[in-house]
GROMACS .gro file of C-alpha atoms in nm:
model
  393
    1UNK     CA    1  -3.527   0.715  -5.942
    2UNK     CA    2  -3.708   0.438  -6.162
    3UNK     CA    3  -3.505   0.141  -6.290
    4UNK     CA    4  -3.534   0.122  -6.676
    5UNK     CA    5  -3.498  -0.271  -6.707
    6UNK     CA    6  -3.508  -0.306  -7.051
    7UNK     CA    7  -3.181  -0.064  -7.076
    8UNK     CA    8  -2.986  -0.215  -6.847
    9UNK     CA    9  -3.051  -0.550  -6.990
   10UNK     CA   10  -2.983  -0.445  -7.279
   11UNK     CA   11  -2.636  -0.273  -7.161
   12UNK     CA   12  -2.575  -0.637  -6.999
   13UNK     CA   13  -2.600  -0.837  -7.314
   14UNK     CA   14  -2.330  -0.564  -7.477
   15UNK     CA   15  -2.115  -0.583  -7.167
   16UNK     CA   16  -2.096  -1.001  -7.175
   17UNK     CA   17  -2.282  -0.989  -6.793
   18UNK     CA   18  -2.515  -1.256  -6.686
   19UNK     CA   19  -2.684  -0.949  -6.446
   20UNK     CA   20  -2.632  -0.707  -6.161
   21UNK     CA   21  -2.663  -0.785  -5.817
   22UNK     CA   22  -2.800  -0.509  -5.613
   23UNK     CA   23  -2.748  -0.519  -5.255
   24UNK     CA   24  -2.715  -0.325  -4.892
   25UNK     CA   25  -2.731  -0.320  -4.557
   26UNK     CA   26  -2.837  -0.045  -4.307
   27UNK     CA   27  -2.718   0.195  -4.643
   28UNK     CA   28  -2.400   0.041  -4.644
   29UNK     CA   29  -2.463   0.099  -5.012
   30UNK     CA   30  -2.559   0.420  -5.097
   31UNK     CA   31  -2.579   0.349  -5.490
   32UNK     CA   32  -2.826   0.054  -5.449
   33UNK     CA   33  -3.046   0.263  -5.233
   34UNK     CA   34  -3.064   0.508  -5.474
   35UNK     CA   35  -3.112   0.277  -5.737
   36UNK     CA   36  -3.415   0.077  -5.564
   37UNK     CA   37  -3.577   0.380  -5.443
   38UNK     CA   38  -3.515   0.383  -5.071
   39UNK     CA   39  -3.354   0.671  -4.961
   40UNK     CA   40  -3.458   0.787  -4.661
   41UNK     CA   41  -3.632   0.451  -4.575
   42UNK     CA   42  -3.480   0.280  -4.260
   43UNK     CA   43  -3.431  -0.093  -4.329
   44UNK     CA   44  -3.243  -0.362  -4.096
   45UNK     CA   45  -3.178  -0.622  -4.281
   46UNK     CA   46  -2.976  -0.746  -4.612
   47UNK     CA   47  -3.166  -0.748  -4.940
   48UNK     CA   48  -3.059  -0.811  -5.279
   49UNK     CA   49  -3.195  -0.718  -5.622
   50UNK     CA   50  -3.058  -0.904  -5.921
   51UNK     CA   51  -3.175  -0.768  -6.273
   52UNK     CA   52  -3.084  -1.078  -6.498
   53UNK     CA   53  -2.949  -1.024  -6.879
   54UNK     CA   54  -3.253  -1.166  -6.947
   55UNK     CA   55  -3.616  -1.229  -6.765
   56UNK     CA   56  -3.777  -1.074  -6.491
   57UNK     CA   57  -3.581  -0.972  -6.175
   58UNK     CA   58  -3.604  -1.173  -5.869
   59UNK     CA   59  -3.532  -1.017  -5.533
   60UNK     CA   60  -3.395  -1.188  -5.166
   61UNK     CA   61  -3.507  -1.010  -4.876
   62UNK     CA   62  -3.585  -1.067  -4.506
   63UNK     CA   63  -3.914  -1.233  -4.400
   64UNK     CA   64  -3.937  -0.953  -4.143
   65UNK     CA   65  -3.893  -0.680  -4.465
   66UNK     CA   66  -4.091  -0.897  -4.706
   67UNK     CA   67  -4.240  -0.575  -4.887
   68UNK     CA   68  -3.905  -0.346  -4.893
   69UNK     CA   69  -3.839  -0.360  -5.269
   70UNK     CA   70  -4.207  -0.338  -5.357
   71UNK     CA   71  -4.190  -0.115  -5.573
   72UNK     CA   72  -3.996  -0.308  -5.798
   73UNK     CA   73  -4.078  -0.499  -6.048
   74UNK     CA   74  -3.988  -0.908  -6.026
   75UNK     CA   75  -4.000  -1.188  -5.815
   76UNK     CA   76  -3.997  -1.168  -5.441
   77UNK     CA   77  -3.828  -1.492  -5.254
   78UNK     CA   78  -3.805  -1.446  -4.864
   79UNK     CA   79  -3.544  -1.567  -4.641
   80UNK     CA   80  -3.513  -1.580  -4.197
   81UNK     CA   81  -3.239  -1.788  -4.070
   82UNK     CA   82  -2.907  -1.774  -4.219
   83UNK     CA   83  -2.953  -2.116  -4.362
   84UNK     CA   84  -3.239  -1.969  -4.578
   85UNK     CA   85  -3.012  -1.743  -4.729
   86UNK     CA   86  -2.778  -1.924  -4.829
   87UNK     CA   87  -3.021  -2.160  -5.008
   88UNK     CA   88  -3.174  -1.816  -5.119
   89UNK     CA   89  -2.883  -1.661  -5.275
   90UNK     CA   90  -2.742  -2.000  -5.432
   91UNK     CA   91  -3.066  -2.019  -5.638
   92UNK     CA   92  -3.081  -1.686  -5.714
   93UNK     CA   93  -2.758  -1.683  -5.885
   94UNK     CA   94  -2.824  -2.041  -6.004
   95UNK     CA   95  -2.633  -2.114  -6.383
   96UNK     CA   96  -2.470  -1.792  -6.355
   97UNK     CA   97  -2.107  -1.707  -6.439
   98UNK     CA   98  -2.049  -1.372  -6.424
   99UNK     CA   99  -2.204  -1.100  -6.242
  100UNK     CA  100  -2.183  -0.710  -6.116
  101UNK     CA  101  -2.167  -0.559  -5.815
  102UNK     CA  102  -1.993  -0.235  -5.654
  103UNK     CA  103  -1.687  -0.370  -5.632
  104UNK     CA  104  -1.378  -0.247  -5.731
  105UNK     CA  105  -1.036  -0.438  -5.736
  106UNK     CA  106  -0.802  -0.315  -5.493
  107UNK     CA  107  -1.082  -0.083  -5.380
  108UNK     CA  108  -0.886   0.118  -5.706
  109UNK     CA  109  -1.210   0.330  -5.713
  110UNK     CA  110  -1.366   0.380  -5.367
  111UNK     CA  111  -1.678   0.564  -5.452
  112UNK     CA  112  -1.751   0.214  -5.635
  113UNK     CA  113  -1.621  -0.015  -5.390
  114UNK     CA  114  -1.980  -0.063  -5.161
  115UNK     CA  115  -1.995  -0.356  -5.129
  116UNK     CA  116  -1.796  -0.597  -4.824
  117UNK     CA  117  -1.562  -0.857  -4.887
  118UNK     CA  118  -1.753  -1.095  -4.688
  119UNK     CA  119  -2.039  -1.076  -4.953
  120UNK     CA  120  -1.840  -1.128  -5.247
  121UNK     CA  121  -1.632  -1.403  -5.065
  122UNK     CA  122  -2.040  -1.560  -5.020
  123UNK     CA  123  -2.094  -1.487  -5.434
  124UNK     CA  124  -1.748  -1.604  -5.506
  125UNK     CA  125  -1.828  -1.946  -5.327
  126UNK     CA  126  -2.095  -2.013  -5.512
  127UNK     CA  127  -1.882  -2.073  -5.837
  128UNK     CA  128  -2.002  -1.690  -5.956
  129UNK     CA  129  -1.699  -1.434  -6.084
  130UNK     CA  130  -1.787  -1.078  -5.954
  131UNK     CA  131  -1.707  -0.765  -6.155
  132UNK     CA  132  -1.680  -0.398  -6.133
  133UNK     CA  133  -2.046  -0.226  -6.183
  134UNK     CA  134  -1.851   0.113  -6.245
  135UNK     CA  135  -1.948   0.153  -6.641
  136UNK     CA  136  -2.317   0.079  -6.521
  137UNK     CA  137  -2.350   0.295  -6.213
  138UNK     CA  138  -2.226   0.566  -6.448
  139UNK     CA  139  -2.458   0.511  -6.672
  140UNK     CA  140  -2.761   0.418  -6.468
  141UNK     CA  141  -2.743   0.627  -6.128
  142UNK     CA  142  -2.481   0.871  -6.223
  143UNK     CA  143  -2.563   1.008  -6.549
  144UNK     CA  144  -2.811   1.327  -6.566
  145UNK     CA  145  -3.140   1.355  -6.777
  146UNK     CA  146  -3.249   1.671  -6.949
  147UNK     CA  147  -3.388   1.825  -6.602
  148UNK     CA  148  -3.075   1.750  -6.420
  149UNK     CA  149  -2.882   1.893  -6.659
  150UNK     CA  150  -3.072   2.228  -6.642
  151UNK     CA  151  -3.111   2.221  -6.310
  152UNK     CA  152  -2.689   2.225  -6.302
  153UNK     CA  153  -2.672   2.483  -6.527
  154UNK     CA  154  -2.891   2.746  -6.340
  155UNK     CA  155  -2.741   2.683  -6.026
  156UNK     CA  156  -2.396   2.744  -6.195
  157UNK     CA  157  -2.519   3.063  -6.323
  158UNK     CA  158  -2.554   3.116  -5.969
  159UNK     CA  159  -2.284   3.032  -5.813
  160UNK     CA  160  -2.068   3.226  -6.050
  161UNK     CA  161  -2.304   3.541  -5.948
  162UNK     CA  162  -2.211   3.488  -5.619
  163UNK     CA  163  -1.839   3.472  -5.686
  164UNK     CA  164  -1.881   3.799  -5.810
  165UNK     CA  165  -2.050   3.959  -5.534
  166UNK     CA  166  -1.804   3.822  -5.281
  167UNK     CA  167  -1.476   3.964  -5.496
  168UNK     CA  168  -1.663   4.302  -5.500
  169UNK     CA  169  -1.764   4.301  -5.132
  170UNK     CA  170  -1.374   4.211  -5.002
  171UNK     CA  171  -1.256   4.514  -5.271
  172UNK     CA  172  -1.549   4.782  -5.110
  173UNK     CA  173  -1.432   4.679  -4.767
  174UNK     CA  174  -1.109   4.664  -4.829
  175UNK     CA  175  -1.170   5.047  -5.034
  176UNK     CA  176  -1.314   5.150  -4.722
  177UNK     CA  177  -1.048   5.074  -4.512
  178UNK     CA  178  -1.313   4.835  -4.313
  179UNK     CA  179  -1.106   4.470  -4.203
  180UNK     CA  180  -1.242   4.205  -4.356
  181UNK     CA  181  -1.177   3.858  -4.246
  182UNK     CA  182  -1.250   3.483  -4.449
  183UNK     CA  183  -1.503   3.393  -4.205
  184UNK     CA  184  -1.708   3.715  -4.270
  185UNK     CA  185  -1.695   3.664  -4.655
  186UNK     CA  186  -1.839   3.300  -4.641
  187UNK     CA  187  -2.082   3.348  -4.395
  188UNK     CA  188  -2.142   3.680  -4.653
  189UNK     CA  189  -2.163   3.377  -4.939
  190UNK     CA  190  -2.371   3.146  -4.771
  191UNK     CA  191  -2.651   3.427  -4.694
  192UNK     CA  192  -2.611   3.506  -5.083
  193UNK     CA  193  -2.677   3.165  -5.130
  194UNK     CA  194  -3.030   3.151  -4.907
  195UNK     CA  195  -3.133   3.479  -5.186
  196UNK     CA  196  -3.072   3.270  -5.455
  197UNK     CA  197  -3.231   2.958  -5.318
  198UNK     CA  198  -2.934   2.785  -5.332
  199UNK     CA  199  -2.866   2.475  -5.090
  200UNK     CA  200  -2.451   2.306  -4.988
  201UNK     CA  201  -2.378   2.084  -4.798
  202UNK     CA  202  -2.094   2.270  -4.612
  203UNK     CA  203  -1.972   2.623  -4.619
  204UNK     CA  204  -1.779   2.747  -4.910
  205UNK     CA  205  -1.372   2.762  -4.940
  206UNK     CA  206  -1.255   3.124  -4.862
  207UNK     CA  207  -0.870   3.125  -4.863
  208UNK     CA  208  -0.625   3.411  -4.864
  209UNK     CA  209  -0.295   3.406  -4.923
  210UNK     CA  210  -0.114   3.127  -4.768
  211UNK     CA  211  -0.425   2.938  -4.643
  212UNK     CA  212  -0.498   2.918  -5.053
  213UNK     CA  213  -0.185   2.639  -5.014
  214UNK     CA  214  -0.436   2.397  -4.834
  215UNK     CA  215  -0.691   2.255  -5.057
  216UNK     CA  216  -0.928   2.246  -4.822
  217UNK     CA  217  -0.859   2.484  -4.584
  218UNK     CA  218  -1.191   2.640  -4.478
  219UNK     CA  219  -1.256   2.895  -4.207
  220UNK     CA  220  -1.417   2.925  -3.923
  221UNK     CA  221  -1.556   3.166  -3.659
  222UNK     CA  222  -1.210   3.057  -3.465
  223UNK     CA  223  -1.013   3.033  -3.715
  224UNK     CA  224  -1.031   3.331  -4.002
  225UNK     CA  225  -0.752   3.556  -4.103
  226UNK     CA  226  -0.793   3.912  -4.215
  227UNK     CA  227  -0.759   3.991  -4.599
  228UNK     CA  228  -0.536   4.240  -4.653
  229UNK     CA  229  -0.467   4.476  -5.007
  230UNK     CA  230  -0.184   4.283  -5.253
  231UNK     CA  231  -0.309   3.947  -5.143
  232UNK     CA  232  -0.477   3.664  -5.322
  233UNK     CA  233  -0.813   3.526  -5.214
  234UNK     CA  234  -0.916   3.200  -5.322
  235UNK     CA  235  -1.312   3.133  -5.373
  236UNK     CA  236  -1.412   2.764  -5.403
  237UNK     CA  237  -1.815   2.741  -5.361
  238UNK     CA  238  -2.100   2.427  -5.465
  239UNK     CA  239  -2.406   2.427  -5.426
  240UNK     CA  240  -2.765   2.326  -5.612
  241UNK     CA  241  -3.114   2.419  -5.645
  242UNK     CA  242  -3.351   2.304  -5.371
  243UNK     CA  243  -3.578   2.120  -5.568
  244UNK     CA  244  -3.531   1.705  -5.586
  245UNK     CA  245  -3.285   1.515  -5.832
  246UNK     CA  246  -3.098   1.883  -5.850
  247UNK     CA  247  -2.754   1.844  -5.911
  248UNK     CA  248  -2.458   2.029  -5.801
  249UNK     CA  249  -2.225   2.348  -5.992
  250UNK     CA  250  -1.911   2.347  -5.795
  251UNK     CA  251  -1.635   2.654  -5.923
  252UNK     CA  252  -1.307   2.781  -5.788
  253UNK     CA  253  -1.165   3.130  -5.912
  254UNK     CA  254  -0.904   3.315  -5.767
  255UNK     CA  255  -0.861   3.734  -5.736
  256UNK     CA  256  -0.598   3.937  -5.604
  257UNK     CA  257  -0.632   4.301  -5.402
  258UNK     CA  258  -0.393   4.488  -5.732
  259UNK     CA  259  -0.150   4.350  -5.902
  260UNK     CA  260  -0.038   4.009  -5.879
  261UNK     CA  261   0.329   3.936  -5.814
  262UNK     CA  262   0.516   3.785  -6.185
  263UNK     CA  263   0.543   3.407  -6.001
  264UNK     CA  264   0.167   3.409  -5.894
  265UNK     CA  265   0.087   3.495  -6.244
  266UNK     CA  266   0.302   3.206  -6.383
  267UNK     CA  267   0.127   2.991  -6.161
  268UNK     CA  268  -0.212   3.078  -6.273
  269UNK     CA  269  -0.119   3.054  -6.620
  270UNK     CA  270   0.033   2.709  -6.559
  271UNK     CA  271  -0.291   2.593  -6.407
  272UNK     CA  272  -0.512   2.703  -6.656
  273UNK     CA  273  -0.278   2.562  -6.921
  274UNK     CA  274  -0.374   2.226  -6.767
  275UNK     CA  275  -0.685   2.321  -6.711
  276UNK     CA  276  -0.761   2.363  -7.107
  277UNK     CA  277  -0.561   2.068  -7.187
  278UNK     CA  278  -0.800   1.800  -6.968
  279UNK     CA  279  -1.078   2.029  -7.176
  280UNK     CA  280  -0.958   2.015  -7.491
  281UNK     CA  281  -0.894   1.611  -7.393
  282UNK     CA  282  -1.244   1.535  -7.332
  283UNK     CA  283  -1.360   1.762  -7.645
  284UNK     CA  284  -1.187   1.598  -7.876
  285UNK     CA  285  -1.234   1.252  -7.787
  286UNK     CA  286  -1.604   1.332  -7.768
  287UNK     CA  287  -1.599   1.501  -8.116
  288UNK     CA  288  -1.385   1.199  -8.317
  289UNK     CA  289  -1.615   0.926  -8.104
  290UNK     CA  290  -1.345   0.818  -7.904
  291UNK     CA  291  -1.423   0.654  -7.583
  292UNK     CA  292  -1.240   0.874  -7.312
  293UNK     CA  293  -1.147   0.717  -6.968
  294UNK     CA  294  -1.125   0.977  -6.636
  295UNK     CA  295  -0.742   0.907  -6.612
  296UNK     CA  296  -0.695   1.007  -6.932
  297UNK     CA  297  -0.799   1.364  -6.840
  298UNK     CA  298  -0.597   1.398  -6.536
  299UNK     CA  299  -0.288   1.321  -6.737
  300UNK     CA  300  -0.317   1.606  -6.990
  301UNK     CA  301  -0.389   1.830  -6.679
  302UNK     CA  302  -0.115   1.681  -6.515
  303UNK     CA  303   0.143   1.645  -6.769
  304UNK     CA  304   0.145   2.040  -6.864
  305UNK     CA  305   0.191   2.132  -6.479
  306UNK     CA  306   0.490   1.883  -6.464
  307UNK     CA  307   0.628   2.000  -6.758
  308UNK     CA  308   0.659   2.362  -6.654
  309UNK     CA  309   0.835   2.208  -6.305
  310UNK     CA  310   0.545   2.214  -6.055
  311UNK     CA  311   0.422   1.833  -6.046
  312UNK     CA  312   0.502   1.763  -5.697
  313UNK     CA  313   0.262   2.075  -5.631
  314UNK     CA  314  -0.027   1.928  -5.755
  315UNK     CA  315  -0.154   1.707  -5.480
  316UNK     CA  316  -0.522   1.579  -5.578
  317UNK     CA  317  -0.712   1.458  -5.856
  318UNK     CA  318  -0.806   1.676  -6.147
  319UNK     CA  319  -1.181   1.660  -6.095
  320UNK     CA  320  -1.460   1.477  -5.963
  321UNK     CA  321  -1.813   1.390  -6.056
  322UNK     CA  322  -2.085   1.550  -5.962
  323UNK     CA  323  -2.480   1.478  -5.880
  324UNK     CA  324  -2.678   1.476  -5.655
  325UNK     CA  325  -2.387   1.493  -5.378
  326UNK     CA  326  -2.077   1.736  -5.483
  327UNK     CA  327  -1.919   1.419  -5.544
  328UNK     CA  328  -2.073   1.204  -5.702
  329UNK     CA  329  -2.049   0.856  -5.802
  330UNK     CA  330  -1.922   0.906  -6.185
  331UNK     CA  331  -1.639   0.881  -6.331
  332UNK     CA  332  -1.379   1.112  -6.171
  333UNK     CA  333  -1.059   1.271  -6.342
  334UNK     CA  334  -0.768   1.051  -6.182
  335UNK     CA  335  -0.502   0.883  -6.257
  336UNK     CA  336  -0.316   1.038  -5.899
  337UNK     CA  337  -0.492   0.944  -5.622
  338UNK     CA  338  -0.668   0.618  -5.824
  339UNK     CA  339  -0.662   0.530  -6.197
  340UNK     CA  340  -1.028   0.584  -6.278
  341UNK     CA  341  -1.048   0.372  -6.599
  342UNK     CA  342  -1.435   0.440  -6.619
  343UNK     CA  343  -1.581   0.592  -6.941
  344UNK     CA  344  -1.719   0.926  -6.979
  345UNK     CA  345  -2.058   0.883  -7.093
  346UNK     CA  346  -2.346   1.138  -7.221
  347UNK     CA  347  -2.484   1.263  -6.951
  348UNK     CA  348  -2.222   1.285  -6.709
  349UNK     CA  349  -2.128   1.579  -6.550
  350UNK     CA  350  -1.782   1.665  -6.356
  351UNK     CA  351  -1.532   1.903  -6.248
  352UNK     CA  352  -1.170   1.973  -6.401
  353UNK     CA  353  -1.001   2.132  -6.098
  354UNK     CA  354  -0.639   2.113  -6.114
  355UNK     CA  355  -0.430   2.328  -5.905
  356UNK     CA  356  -0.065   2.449  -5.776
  357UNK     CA  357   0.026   2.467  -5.399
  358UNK     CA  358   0.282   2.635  -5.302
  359UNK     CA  359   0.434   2.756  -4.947
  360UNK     CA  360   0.319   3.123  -4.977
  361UNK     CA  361  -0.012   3.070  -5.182
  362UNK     CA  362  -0.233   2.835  -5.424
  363UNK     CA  363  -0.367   2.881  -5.717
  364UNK     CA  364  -0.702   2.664  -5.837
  365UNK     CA  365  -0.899   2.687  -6.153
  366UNK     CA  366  -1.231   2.455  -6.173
  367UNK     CA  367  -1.500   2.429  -6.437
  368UNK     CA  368  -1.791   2.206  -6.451
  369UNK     CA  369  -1.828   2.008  -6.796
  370UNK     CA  370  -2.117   1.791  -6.910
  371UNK     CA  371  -2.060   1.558  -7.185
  372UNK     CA  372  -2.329   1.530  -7.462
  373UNK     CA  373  -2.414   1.336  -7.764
  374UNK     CA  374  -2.072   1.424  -7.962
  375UNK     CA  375  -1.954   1.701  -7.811
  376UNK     CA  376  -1.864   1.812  -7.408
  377UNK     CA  377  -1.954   2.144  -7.284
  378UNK     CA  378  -1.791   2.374  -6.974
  379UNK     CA  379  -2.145   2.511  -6.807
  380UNK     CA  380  -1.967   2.816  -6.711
  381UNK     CA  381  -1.688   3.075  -6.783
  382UNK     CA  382  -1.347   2.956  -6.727
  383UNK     CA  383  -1.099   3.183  -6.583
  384UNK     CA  384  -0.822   3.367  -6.807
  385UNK     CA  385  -0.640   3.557  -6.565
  386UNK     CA  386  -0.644   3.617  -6.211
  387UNK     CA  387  -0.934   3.825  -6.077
  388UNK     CA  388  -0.893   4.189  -5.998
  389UNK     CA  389  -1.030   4.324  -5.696
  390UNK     CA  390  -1.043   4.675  -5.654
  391UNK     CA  391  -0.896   4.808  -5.328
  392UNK     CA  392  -0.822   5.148  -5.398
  393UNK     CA  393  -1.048   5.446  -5.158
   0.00000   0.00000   0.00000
């Protein structure tokens, strides 16, 4: 990933920031390595990376690392002894007032919060006010170009391919009168995944029944229960093309062996009522310019599944973003578990997932969306009605 100064610098002088302070230690943060290039590069000591408003960027590393932001463009001032950076960091954020770093008050948004409170007690001493890089990690790390964004959508097409062939293997089993247990479904799925040159970074979700109640139940050699006919199975699978800067697809669907019992069809219908609402939320801001905010979506999602009686049910966020990890370091859909207050900018990509959990079974319904310029997109086919699988011999 190459930092484009000029936009960021540009996004500073809108956002009323004197810069952005980069900084880790031993990949403490993970968004600053990304950003400066150094995944996968083993470093040992602090550095930081401050792209100024205006000017070149100046860097502070170690005189034992004096070359590990090379390949970036500014200044390079070197520090050993602890007195060195001190004087190092004081006159690198010389005249300043204001800067950003991945913070996050309260640690409200933990994907954002990276940075530890001994550093920002060390920028807060030097008479500099530290805010929230959220709006700019979403916009420079988190956001997807053109390839990314292609790259997610074939490996959706994918995954929804191997949805398919999973619900059709469990009914020809289960036609056959053959047992068929969760554990030999996903490890079914995750061969389906090697044909399609699909990589994950963990197994995917195969839940029947009352193990569909846990969110993220997931089974195991030791742990697997048999599907049986007139039962629900819940399919949760991510995954993304092996090539580099691929980002993920990540769906849920649910199917039941015949009918489906009148409450579990409620359910459903409830969920994908909320579903479409946190849709039709994002849409419509995106169409009439209005900025929308992640919590924003997870109320409308939220507010139709309380208002049909099933709020304490839903137990997690409406969605997440994605990239290069399944979740990535976007804005996510919450106003639950946090109260993202991030913007949802072109480019980003995430998941509306909500879902009801119930003592006998769960019901999930997740889509992938990827807001353009004006408008926001699902990548993929959302779900009407619970799947039917075909058990009859």
């Amino acid at each position: 990933m190459s930092l484009d100064i000029t936009a960021i610098q540009q996004t500073l002088a809108t956002d009323g920031l004197d810069g952005w302070l980069l900084y880790d230690f031993h990949g403490s943060n993970p968004i600053a390595v990304r950003l400066a290039g150094l995944e996968g590069v083993h470093t040992t000591r602090r550095w930081y990376y401050f792209v100024p408003v205006a000017g070149a960027p100046r860097k502070l590393v170690h005189a034992v690392e004096p070359s590990v932001l090379g390949a970036l463009p500014g200044d390079t001032h070197l520090y050993a002894g602890r007195g060195q950076l001190e004087g190092g960091l004081k006159q690198l954020l010389k005249g300043l007032t204001v800067v950003a770093m991945e913070y996050s008050p309260n640690c409200d948004i933990p994907y954002i919060s990276r940075v530890d409170g001994g550093t920002i007690d060390m920028i807060r001493a030097l008479g500099v006010r530290v805010v929230s890089s959220g709006d700019l990690v979403g916009r420079f790390e988190a956001a997807w170009d053109a390839a990314a964004v292609a790259s997610h959508r074939e490996a959706s097409e994918r995954l929804y391919r191997i949805k398919d062939r999973a619900f059709g293997y469990i009914g020809a089993r289960l036609s056959a009168g053959v047992p068929v247990h969760e554990f030999d479904v996903q490890q079914s799925m995750m061969e389906w995944f090697r044909e399609e040159g699909l990589v994950t970074d963990a197994p995917p979700i195969v839940a029947a029944q009352e193990n569909a109640a846990n969110p993220h139940y997931s089974p195991t050699a030791a742990q697997s229960r048999a599907i049986k006919a007139n039962e629900l199975v819940l399919l949760d699978l991510w995954g993304k093309l092996g090539a580099p800067r691929s980002v993920y697809a990540d769906i849920t669907w649910t199917g039941f062996g015949g009918t489906p019992p009148d409450e579990m069809q409620r359910v459903f219908e409830v969920v994908a009522s909320g579903r479409d609402a946190a849709l039709t939320r994002v849409q419509t801001g995106m169409v009439l310019g209005r900025p929308v905010q992640g919590w924003e979506v997870d109320r409308a999602a939220r507010d139709v599944i309380t208002a049909a009686g099933f709020g304490d049910r839903f137990v997690h966020r409406t969605g997440h973003s994605l990239g290069e990890e399944v979740h990535g370091n976007g804005v996510h859909m919450d106003d639950y578990e946090t109260h993202d207050d991030r913007t949802l900018l072109v480019g980003t990509g995430f998941t509306i997932e909500p879902g009801i959990y119930l003592p006998g079974f769960g019901i999930r319904s997740e889509i992938n969306v990827v807001v353009g310029a004006g408008s926001a997109e699902a990548t993929g086919p959302c779900q009407h009605e619970i799947a039917y699988i075909n058990t009859r011999t």
